[in-house]
Tab-separated table of C-alpha atoms in Angstrom:
chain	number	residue	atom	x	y	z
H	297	UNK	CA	0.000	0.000	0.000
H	298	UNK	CA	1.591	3.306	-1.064
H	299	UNK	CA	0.161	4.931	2.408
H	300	UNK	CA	3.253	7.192	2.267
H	301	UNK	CA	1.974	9.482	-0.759
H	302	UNK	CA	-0.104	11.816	-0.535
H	303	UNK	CA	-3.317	11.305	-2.930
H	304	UNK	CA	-2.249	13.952	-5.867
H	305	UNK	CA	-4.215	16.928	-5.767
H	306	UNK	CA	-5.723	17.647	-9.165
H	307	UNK	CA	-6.648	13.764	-9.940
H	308	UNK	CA	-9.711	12.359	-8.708
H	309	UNK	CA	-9.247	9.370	-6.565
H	310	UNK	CA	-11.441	6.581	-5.578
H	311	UNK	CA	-12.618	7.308	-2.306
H	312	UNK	CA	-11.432	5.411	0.669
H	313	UNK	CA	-12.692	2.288	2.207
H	314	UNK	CA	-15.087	3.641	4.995
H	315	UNK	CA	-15.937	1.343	7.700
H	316	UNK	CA	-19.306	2.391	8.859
H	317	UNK	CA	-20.258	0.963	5.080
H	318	UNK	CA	-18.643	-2.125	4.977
H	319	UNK	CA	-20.842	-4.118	2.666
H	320	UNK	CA	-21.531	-3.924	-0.987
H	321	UNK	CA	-24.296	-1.536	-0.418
H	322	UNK	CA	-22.960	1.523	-0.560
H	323	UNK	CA	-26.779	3.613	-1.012
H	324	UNK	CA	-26.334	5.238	2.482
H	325	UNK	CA	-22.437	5.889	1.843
H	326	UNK	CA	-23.406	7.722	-0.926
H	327	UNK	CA	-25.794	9.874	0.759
H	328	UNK	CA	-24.097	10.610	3.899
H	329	UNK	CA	-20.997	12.274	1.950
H	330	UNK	CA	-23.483	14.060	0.143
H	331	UNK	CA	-25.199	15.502	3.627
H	332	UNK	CA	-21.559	15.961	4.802
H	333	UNK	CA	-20.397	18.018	1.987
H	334	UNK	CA	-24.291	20.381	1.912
H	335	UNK	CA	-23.673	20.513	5.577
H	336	UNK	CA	-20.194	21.169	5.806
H	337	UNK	CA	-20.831	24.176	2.751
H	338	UNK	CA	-23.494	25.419	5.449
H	339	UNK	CA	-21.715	25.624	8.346
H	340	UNK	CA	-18.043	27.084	6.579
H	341	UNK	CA	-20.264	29.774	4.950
H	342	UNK	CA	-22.274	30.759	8.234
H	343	UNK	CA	-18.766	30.914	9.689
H	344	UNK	CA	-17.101	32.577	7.030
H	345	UNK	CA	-14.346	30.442	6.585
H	346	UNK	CA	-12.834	28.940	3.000
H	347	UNK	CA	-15.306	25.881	2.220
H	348	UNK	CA	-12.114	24.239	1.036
H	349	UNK	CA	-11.686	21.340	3.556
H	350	UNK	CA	-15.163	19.816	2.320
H	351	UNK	CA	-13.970	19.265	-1.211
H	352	UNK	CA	-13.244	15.690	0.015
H	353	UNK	CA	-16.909	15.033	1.018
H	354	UNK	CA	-17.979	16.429	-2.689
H	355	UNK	CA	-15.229	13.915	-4.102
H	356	UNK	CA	-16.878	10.427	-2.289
H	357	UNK	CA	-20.056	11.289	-2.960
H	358	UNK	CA	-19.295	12.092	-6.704
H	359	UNK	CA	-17.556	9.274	-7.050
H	360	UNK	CA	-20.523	7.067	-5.048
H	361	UNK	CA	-23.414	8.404	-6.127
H	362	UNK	CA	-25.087	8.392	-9.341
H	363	UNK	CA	-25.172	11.516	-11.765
H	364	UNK	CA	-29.045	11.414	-11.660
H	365	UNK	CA	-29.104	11.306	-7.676
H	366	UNK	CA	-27.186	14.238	-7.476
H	367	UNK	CA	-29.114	16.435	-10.287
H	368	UNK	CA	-32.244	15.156	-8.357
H	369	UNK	CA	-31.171	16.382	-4.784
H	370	UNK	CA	-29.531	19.514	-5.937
H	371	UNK	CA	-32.511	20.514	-7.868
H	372	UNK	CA	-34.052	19.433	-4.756
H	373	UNK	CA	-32.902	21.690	-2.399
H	374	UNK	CA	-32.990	24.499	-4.579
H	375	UNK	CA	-36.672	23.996	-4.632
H	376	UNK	CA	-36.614	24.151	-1.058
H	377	UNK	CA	-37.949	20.292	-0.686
H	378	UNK	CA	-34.854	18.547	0.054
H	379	UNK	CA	-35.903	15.838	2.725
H	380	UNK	CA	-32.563	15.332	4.277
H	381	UNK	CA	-31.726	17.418	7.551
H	382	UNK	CA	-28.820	20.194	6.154
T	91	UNK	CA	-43.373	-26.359	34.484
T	92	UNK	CA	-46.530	-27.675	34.499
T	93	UNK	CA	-47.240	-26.389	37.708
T	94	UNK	CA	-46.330	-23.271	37.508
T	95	UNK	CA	-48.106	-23.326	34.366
T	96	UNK	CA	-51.422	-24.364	35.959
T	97	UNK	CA	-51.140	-21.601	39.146
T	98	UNK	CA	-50.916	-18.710	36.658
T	99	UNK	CA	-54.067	-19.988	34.385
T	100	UNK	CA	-55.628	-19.930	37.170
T	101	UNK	CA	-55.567	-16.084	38.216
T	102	UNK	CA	-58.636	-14.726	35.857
T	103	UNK	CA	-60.888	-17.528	36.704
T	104	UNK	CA	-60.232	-18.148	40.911
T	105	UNK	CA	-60.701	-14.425	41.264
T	106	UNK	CA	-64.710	-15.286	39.304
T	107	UNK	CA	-65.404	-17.802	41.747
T	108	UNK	CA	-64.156	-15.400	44.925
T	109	UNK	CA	-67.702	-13.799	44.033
T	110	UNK	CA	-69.301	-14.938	47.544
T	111	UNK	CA	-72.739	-16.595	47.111
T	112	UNK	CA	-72.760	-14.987	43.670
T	113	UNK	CA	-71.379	-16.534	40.296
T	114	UNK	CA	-68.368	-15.277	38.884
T	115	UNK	CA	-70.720	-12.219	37.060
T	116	UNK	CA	-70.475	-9.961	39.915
T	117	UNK	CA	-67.388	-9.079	40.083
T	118	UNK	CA	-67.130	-8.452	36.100
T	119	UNK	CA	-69.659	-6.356	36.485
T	120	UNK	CA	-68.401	-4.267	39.760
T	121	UNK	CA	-64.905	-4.145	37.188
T	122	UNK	CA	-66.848	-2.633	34.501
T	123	UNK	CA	-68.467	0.275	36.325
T	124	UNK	CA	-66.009	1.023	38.911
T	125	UNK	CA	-63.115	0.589	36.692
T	126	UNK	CA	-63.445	0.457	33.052
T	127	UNK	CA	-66.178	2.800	32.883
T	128	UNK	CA	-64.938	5.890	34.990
T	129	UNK	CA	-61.689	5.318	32.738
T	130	UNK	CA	-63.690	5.585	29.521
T	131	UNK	CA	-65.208	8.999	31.187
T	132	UNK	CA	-62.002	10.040	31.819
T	133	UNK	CA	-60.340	9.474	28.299
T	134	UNK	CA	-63.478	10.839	27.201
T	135	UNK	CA	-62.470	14.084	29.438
T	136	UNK	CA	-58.616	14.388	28.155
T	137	UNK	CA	-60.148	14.118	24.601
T	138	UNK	CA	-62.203	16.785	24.848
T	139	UNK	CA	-59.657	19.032	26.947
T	140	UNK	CA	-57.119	18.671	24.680
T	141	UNK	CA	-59.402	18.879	20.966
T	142	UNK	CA	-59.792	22.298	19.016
T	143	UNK	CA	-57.965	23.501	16.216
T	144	UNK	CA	-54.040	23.818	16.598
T	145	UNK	CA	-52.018	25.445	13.893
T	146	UNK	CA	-51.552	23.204	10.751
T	147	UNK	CA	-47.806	22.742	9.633
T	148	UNK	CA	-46.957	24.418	6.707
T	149	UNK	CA	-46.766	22.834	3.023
T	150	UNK	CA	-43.728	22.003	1.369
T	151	UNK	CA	-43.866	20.252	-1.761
T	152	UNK	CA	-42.298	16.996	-0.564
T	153	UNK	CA	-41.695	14.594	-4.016
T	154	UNK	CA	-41.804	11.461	-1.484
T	155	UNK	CA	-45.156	12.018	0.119
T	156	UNK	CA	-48.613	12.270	-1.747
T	157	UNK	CA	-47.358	10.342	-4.223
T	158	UNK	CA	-49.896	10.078	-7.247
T	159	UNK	CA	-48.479	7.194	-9.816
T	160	UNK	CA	-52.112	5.950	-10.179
T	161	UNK	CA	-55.517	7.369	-9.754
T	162	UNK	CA	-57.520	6.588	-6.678
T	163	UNK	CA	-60.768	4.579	-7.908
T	164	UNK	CA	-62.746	6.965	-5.947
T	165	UNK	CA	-64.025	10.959	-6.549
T	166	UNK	CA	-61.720	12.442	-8.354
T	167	UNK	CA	-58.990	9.918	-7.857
T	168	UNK	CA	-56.603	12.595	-6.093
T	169	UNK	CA	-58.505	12.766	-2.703
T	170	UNK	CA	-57.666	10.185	-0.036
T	171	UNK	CA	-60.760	8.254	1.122
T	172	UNK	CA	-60.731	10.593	4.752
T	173	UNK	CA	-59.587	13.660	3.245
T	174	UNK	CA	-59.759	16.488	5.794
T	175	UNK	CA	-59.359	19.507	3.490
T	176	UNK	CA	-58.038	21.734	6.851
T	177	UNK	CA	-54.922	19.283	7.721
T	178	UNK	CA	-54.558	16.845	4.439
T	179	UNK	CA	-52.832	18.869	1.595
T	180	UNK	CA	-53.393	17.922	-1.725
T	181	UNK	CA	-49.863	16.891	-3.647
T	182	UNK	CA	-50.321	21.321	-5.104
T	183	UNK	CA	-51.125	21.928	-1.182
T	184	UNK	CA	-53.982	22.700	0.688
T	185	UNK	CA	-57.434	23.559	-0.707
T	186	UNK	CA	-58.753	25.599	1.929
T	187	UNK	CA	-57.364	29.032	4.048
């Protein structure tokens, strides 16, 4: 395992195993990062600090989730009827 | 264990026959208005205290609730068969102020 490298910076990488998602469904995985990264925007923003640190979150869930998930959700919470506590 | 078994089968009915003179009937019917009864009145009584209109929530357009993929085969098919039209919302919202 090449622990010792740092994951390059401008290359997408495939997100790491994640232990509370052990099994081959990886549904909830998926949406977690996404409530991570909407939640983690939030909060930087409210604080005003760089929203830099959740670009990991928007990577997994990216990676995870399918394209049509994340259209649906985003259009979602445009609309204002997002189900999901953010 | 079958005695055991046997002494608690026996609570309902040995407390019928405790009825002195009587048959078992009496005391059912002491239960009912002493106990059950009176408790009816006073469920009746927290109802009634705690009924009248309380601010509905507001609507938001949910896409997972009020989900319409079919018709209902009554009315007009988008009215649930107890529609309130004060606290149900249609799938647009509500109908009435």
């Amino acid at each position: 395992m090449l622990d010792t490298q740092k994951p390059p910076r401008k290359k997408w990488w495939t997100p790491p195993f994640d232990p509370r998602f052990p099994n081959q469904n990886q549904t909830r995985n998926c949406y977690q990062n996404f409530l991570d990264y909407q939640r983690c925007v939030k909060t930087m923003s409210r604080r005003g600090k760089n929203s830099e640190p959740c670009e990991y979150y928007f990577r997994v869930y990216n990676s995870l989730c399918p394209t049509s998930w994340v259209q649906n959700w985003n259009e979602q919470i445009k609309d204002g009827t997002f189900a999901g506590k953010i | 264990m079958a005695l055991p078994l046997r002494a608690l089968s026996r609570g309902f009915a040995s407390a019928a026959k405790e009825g002195h003179g009587g048959t078992g009937a009496r005391t059912w019917r002491l239960l009912t208005f002493v106990l059950a009864l009176p408790s009816v009145a006073l469920c009746t009584l927290n109802a009634y205290l705690h009924s009248g209109h309380r601010p509905r929530p507001e609507f938001i357009a949910y896409p997972h609730l009020r989900i319409r993929t079919k018709r209902f085969p009554w009315g007009d098919g988008n009215h649930t068969l107890f529609h309130n039209s004060r606290v149900n919302p249609l799938p647009t919202g509500y109908e009435s102020p």
